[in-house]
Amino acid sequence: MPIEKRNKDEIFNAAAELADAGERAAFLDQACGEDAELKSEIGDLLEHDLERDSLLDRSAPGLSATVMWSLTERPGDMIGRYKLLQQIGEGGMGVVWMAEQQQPVRRRVALKVIKPGMDSKAVLARFEAERQALALMDHQNIAKVLDAGATESGRPFFVMELVHGVPITTFCEKNRCSVRDRLELFIPVCQAIQHAHQKGIIHRDIKPTNVLVTIYDDKPVPKVIDFGIAQAVDQRLTERTLFTQYGTIVGTLEYMPPEQAELNAFGVDTRSDVYSLGALLYELLTGTPPLDRSLVRDLAWKEVLKKIQEEEPLRPSLRLSSSESLSQFAEICHTTPAALPQMLSRELDWIVMKCLEKNRTRRYETANGLARDLERYLADEPVEACPPTFYYRLQKAARRHRLALSITAAFATLLIVGSVVSATFASWALKSRHEALQARAKTEQSLARETAARLEAQMARQEAESLVVQLRQATQLANEGREYYEREMWSDAHRKYSEAIETEPKYRDAFIGRGELYARFGQWEQMAADFDIRFQLADRANPVTQIEHALLRAYVGDEAGHRRACLSFLDRFKGSSHAVHHQLVVRAMAVSPTPVIEKSRLVELAENALQRKHNSYGSYVSGLAHLRAEEWDMAVQRFRDALPQAADSQIPIHRAGYAPLAIALHHLRRNDDAKEALEHAHRALQEVIPNVMSAYDGKSRKIMTHEWLEFWLLLREAEQLIRQQPLELDPALVEWRDRSREMLNASPSQQDPMQQEEANFDEPLAQSTTPLTGHDGASTELTRSDDPPNRMWNDAAMATLELPLANADATPEHVPEDYYYRFPEWEIYQTYPVYHPEHEPPSYFDELASTEPLILWGATQRP
């Protein structure tokens, strides 16, 4: 059914409702029929409607679907005492006419009347709010309200001052205004908005088309118009209900602050207008708004709002530098393309970007604050928006007071020249005296250094003599402790070792002896503490001592100390050709679930050792490496290879592989097998405990300390993992350890409760003599103990020696050549008690001299 031909306004509003361009074109073809002129005119109107800046300037959605209206006003009609002459604008709520007031005076005015069909409660409320907002204000840069009323049909209107002007950006472009002219034109706009704020009104739609510039007395005067979406701050503008509907965004996107771009713009206040003023100033200085119009046109609605709320605009100077139209815009501003960005940098950049802060608390508090900052810039005064550095303020002061500064600089130059000449003559007069004083000072410094050197040497000698005395005392005490140990007089041995440590806290051998004593009686925590200090003094030891140190750190829960001990162990023996050394390193690392080195490296060490010597011990060590590499199947296979031989061993500690086997089986989810292996491990534990409590059989050890600690740590891990309960020490073992602790701390007069046989205190120590021959053929005899693994010089032999202290860079000629050995580094000393220069390689002394601390002793006295 063909659509009846309607008037132009009805067709335009109906077409504006159609979002699809194809549907719109088909509708116009049918509605306009053969009237090509009407079709073309409505098409132009539709195109103009889609390009409007403000949301309120567009046709109201749904209007034509509910009300079909036609304009009742025509040019020449009368509304009250005003004759309509020409329609000059149209917004979302009303139509603006140029009218002529007939009485009591004749003048031309702007008359805004609400559109027919737009008289809903919300629209009427906004229209009346704008009328009340304009009526409240009286400022030369705001269009004045002259009258108000209603048409015969009851539609409200109000009469405003007629502004014959153009948008401020258009005015600046047509009149080729400079940057300074633009700022001077913009300042009154800020003052007008400040006036509105003082009246409690927020404009909320500041943009170029709402700031018109007209000419009064040959001077451009900006006028702020269109308070159509103004919001009252602290007063009601109308008796009608007025609110911004939830989910509605009003304003123009290119100039909209972030808080206004939210669906619920409760955060809008006077600082929102400051943001819009900053956006307008941005466009005046760069020719484009902060939010590019092409983005508003091309992007989706939500994306545009997100950019407004989150994306920081480029600084004006940077926007100009990257703009393709820089040359054209610079020519309009009467400057060069190179000078314009430089002119905007710093102060103007700071001012604009302070307005455009996303966080409104960092913007100018008022529009008047923005205006005052621009006035300061134009007057070459410091602006508030810049960092208040001293250099910046000095630079501004220099610009303001160039003449005074130039005169001051001239006087200062003359004063400096005079001062330089005077200083030159004075320096010539004082030069000789200064040289004499300098020579005297050098002489005094030399004397002072010589005196200090003598005092330092004397103090060093005293310190060395004191150290030698302490070392002699500590050595004597440690020798006595070793003798008591050999006689199984445990409390006396413990007391002597402790006294030696108290006498010389850096005496490593005393810590070793006391640690071994603790190990015999299961005091592994105390042994761990002594071994930790011993390794701090010298991080070198045999492989067994190294693994004991690592396992002790793991036993007391010192994960970092265990890692350090293992890495030191690995570094010490990484070049060793003995497979057993590498296997001990693997065992030291494998007692902790926390990896010390890469898993592949751990497996490589174990497998290489196994290839060189394939036996049950090597299979056990390889199983530990595969266990920590989380290669459960291979770990089970290796432990299965090792355990058949261990099961036949008379020493139950050799069955320690059952605990790690249980761990591997548990990770393979073979829970029954894991529990069975754990039971085997517990049976071995019950056999091990009696052997631990009688660890020494004469001079041989059935169970070494590191074997017991490794067994216990792996079993404790398996118990926690499989049964999820801690592994407690056997009560008999706990009781034995407590009794041992009491015995070790007993006084010398008490009988040791665990002493195996009565010691004969009157029996003399076994003695022997060793002849020593020097370069001069003289010989002497030094008395020593006969125990080869632990030779210690007794105090009688020590007394025959004179002990000169030599520093680390001493040379052989500084030390008597008879004998050399070092103290307290006992490893070599215990093996070779006395060294003869002719019997050692040439590099031996260099090795001694490179070790700190170092004491070289020479036998220069004979008994």
XYZ file of N, CA and C in Angstrom, residues 605-717:
339
model
N 76.592 -37.851 37.742
C 77.640 -38.177 38.709
C 77.504 -39.619 39.195
N 76.275 -40.015 39.531
C 76.069 -41.358 40.066
C 76.311 -42.428 39.016
N 75.830 -42.220 37.795
C 75.964 -43.238 36.748
C 77.414 -43.395 36.311
N 78.158 -42.282 36.235
C 79.571 -42.389 35.872
C 80.333 -43.211 36.903
N 80.051 -42.978 38.187
C 80.706 -43.748 39.242
C 80.309 -45.218 39.167
N 79.038 -45.486 38.845
C 78.563 -46.877 38.753
C 79.229 -47.604 37.592
N 79.465 -46.923 36.495
C 80.111 -47.564 35.346
C 81.560 -47.943 35.660
N 82.245 -47.083 36.464
C 83.628 -47.398 36.803
C 83.733 -48.558 37.790
N 82.763 -48.669 38.656
C 82.783 -49.764 39.630
C 81.353 -50.174 39.926
N 80.910 -51.278 39.267
C 79.515 -51.705 39.379
C 79.380 -52.679 40.544
N 78.735 -52.246 41.601
C 78.473 -53.097 42.759
C 77.185 -52.642 43.422
N 76.820 -53.304 44.523
C 75.552 -52.969 45.182
C 75.578 -51.555 45.753
N 76.747 -51.125 46.251
C 76.856 -49.761 46.781
C 76.628 -48.732 45.674
N 77.233 -48.962 44.524
C 77.028 -48.039 43.402
C 75.586 -48.021 42.933
N 74.915 -49.198 42.941
C 73.503 -49.237 42.545
C 72.649 -48.443 43.528
N 72.975 -48.554 44.840
C 72.236 -47.792 45.855
C 72.378 -46.279 45.639
N 73.609 -45.843 45.388
C 73.843 -44.411 45.169
C 73.135 -43.947 43.889
N 73.189 -44.762 42.839
C 72.485 -44.419 41.599
C 70.980 -44.330 41.834
N 70.451 -45.232 42.668
C 69.025 -45.173 42.983
C 68.646 -43.863 43.671
N 69.513 -43.378 44.576
C 69.245 -42.094 45.233
C 69.190 -40.954 44.214
N 70.125 -40.975 43.256
C 70.144 -39.914 42.238
C 68.882 -39.943 41.393
N 68.458 -41.137 40.962
C 67.232 -41.242 40.151
C 66.003 -40.873 40.979
N 66.024 -41.146 42.272
C 64.910 -40.776 43.140
C 64.738 -39.261 43.154
N 65.836 -38.515 43.332
C 65.734 -37.052 43.374
C 65.494 -36.454 41.997
N 65.778 -37.229 40.932
C 65.460 -36.768 39.572
C 64.022 -37.111 39.201
N 63.261 -37.735 40.176
C 61.862 -38.113 39.969
C 61.709 -39.141 38.850
N 62.748 -39.944 38.666
C 62.691 -41.075 37.729
C 62.425 -42.320 38.577
N 61.159 -42.487 38.942
C 60.785 -43.458 39.978
C 61.084 -44.901 39.553
N 60.758 -45.266 38.307
C 60.972 -46.657 37.858
C 62.448 -47.024 37.914
N 63.313 -46.133 37.423
C 64.747 -46.426 37.438
C 65.261 -46.481 38.870
N 64.733 -45.624 39.760
C 65.145 -45.661 41.165
C 64.787 -47.005 41.793
N 63.577 -47.500 41.522
C 63.157 -48.803 42.067
C 64.074 -49.910 41.559
N 64.417 -49.866 40.274
C 65.287 -50.894 39.691
C 66.662 -50.896 40.360
N 67.236 -49.693 40.574
C 68.559 -49.613 41.190
C 68.520 -50.117 42.646
N 67.482 -49.733 43.399
C 67.393 -50.192 44.787
C 67.184 -51.708 44.839
N 66.425 -52.259 43.884
C 66.228 -53.714 43.844
C 67.554 -54.427 43.569
N 68.419 -53.805 42.746
C 69.727 -54.411 42.462
C 70.615 -54.407 43.698
N 70.495 -53.368 44.537
C 71.393 -53.224 45.679
C 70.933 -54.011 46.895
N 69.631 -54.146 47.107
C 69.118 -54.694 48.370
C 69.376 -56.185 48.571
N 69.383 -57.055 47.536
C 69.650 -58.483 47.821
C 70.978 -58.703 48.522
N 72.028 -57.995 48.121
C 73.313 -58.148 48.798
C 73.268 -57.521 50.185
N 72.578 -56.393 50.318
C 72.484 -55.736 51.621
C 71.721 -56.589 52.624
N 70.769 -57.370 52.128
C 69.948 -58.191 53.035
C 70.791 -59.260 53.737
N 71.870 -59.675 53.069
C 72.727 -60.697 53.673
C 73.812 -60.096 54.559
N 73.892 -58.770 54.618
C 74.957 -58.130 55.393
C 74.685 -58.274 56.878
N 75.783 -58.427 57.635
C 75.655 -58.509 59.088
C 75.422 -57.130 59.718
N 75.672 -56.058 58.926
C 75.484 -54.699 59.439
C 74.143 -54.188 58.928
N 73.157 -53.960 59.792
C 71.802 -53.606 59.337
C 71.747 -52.262 58.612
N 72.723 -51.402 58.830
C 72.682 -50.095 58.161
C 72.762 -50.251 56.652
N 73.314 -51.370 56.189
C 73.414 -51.606 54.751
C 72.055 -51.822 54.124
N 71.023 -52.005 54.931
C 69.671 -52.166 54.402
C 68.924 -50.823 54.402
N 69.657 -49.734 54.416
C 69.043 -48.392 54.406
C 68.307 -48.108 53.105
N 68.571 -48.882 52.066
C 67.905 -48.652 50.783
C 66.415 -48.913 50.808
N 65.891 -49.575 51.841
C 64.453 -49.818 51.903
C 63.661 -48.510 52.044
N 64.194 -47.522 52.767
C 63.461 -46.262 52.974
C 63.297 -45.494 51.661
N 64.384 -45.220 50.887
C 64.169 -44.538 49.601
C 63.378 -45.381 48.614
N 63.488 -46.728 48.703
C 62.671 -47.587 47.845
C 61.191 -47.363 48.142
N 60.839 -47.230 49.419
C 59.445 -46.972 49.790
C 58.968 -45.636 49.225
N 59.830 -44.639 49.215
C 59.459 -43.327 48.668
C 59.162 -43.442 47.181
N 60.045 -44.131 46.440
C 59.840 -44.282 44.985
C 58.569 -45.064 44.702
N 58.313 -46.147 45.436
C 57.095 -46.944 45.219
C 55.846 -46.132 45.529
N 55.916 -45.301 46.534
C 54.765 -44.446 46.861
C 54.443 -43.503 45.709
N 55.458 -42.902 45.088
C 55.219 -41.996 43.960
C 54.692 -42.752 42.739
N 54.984 -44.053 42.651
C 54.423 -44.882 41.566
C 53.032 -45.396 41.911
N 52.487 -44.956 43.066
C 51.147 -45.365 43.537
C 51.077 -46.871 43.836
N 52.201 -47.453 44.146
C 52.222 -48.867 44.560
C 52.258 -48.863 46.098
N 51.132 -48.528 46.667
C 51.078 -48.247 48.096
C 51.383 -49.466 48.953
N 50.892 -50.633 48.564
C 51.152 -51.837 49.366
C 52.639 -52.162 49.377
N 53.276 -52.096 48.191
C 54.716 -52.360 48.121
C 55.493 -51.321 48.920
N 55.028 -50.056 48.864
C 55.708 -48.999 49.601
C 55.646 -49.268 51.105
N 54.493 -49.675 51.601
C 54.350 -49.952 53.031
C 55.200 -51.151 53.442
N 55.290 -52.151 52.549
C 56.118 -53.321 52.855
C 57.596 -52.920 52.957
N 58.072 -52.084 52.014
C 59.455 -51.624 52.060
C 59.711 -50.791 53.319
N 58.701 -49.993 53.713
C 58.855 -49.181 54.914
C 58.965 -50.058 56.161
N 58.238 -51.187 56.182
C 58.336 -52.112 57.312
C 59.733 -52.718 57.388
N 60.311 -53.066 56.221
C 61.685 -53.578 56.212
C 62.642 -52.534 56.784
N 62.436 -51.273 56.403
C 63.311 -50.205 56.892
C 63.199 -50.062 58.410
N 61.985 -50.179 58.948
C 61.805 -50.060 60.400
C 62.455 -51.243 61.136
N 62.402 -52.452 60.536
C 63.065 -53.588 61.181
C 64.580 -53.374 61.208
N 65.107 -52.813 60.107
C 66.534 -52.504 60.088
C 66.868 -51.448 61.141
N 65.956 -50.481 61.343
C 66.181 -49.439 62.340
C 66.310 -50.050 63.728
N 65.451 -51.014 64.045
C 65.517 -51.649 65.367
C 66.835 -52.388 65.571
N 67.425 -52.910 64.474
C 68.721 -53.571 64.596
C 69.849 -52.543 64.673
N 69.663 -51.386 64.053
C 70.724 -50.377 63.998
C 70.895 -49.685 65.342
N 69.783 -49.439 66.048
C 69.835 -48.627 67.263
C 70.803 -49.193 68.298
N 70.809 -50.509 68.600
C 71.803 -51.014 69.577
C 73.236 -50.775 69.116
N 73.472 -50.888 67.806
C 74.826 -50.662 67.299
C 75.216 -49.194 67.437
N 74.231 -48.279 67.269
C 74.523 -46.863 67.428
C 74.898 -46.569 68.873
N 74.236 -47.234 69.798
C 74.481 -46.977 71.212
C 75.817 -47.571 71.676
N 76.405 -48.458 70.858
C 77.766 -48.947 71.137
C 78.563 -48.805 69.846
N 78.725 -47.570 69.418
C 79.245 -47.304 68.071
C 80.681 -47.745 67.902
N 81.485 -47.786 68.978
C 82.896 -48.123 68.866
C 83.149 -49.508 69.461
N 83.916 -50.243 68.727
C 84.359 -51.543 69.228
C 85.880 -51.510 69.214
N 86.459 -51.196 70.333
C 87.889 -50.959 70.357
C 88.200 -49.694 69.601
N 88.976 -49.812 68.531
C 89.342 -48.646 67.723
C 88.563 -48.614 66.418
N 87.718 -49.572 66.137
C 86.978 -49.620 64.872
C 85.523 -49.258 65.103
N 84.896 -48.748 64.055
C 83.494 -48.315 64.158
C 82.639 -49.214 63.294
N 81.603 -49.766 63.875
C 80.677 -50.561 63.077
C 79.796 -49.684 62.207
N 79.310 -48.610 62.773
C 78.406 -47.707 62.041
C 79.010 -46.308 62.084
N 79.262 -45.760 60.906
C 79.819 -44.411 60.835
C 78.688 -43.383 60.973
N 79.075 -42.200 61.409
C 78.079 -41.154 61.675
C 77.258 -40.821 60.446
N 77.925 -40.683 59.292
C 77.173 -40.285 58.104
C 76.236 -41.385 57.632
N 76.581 -42.668 57.891
C 75.675 -43.753 57.508
C 74.384 -43.692 58.332
N 74.550 -43.486 59.657
C 73.367 -43.412 60.520
C 72.493 -42.205 60.160
N 73.117 -41.024 59.965
C 72.336 -39.818 59.653
C 71.597 -39.973 58.336
N 72.242 -40.563 57.333
C 71.593 -40.747 56.034
C 70.392 -41.693 56.172
N 70.589 -42.788 56.888
C 69.511 -43.753 57.112
C 68.337 -43.074 57.818
N 68.643 -42.340 58.872
C 67.582 -41.693 59.655
C 66.824 -40.648 58.819
N 67.502 -39.790 58.044
C 66.855 -38.743 57.251
C 65.951 -39.339 56.180
N 66.405 -40.384 55.498
C 65.582 -41.009 54.452
C 64.372 -41.718 55.058
N 64.577 -42.392 56.203
C 63.452 -43.069 56.857
C 62.437 -42.052 57.371
N 62.932 -40.923 57.905
C 62.013 -39.882 58.382
C 61.173 -39.316 57.228
N 61.782 -39.126 56.074
C 61.041 -38.628 54.909
C 60.005 -39.648 54.447
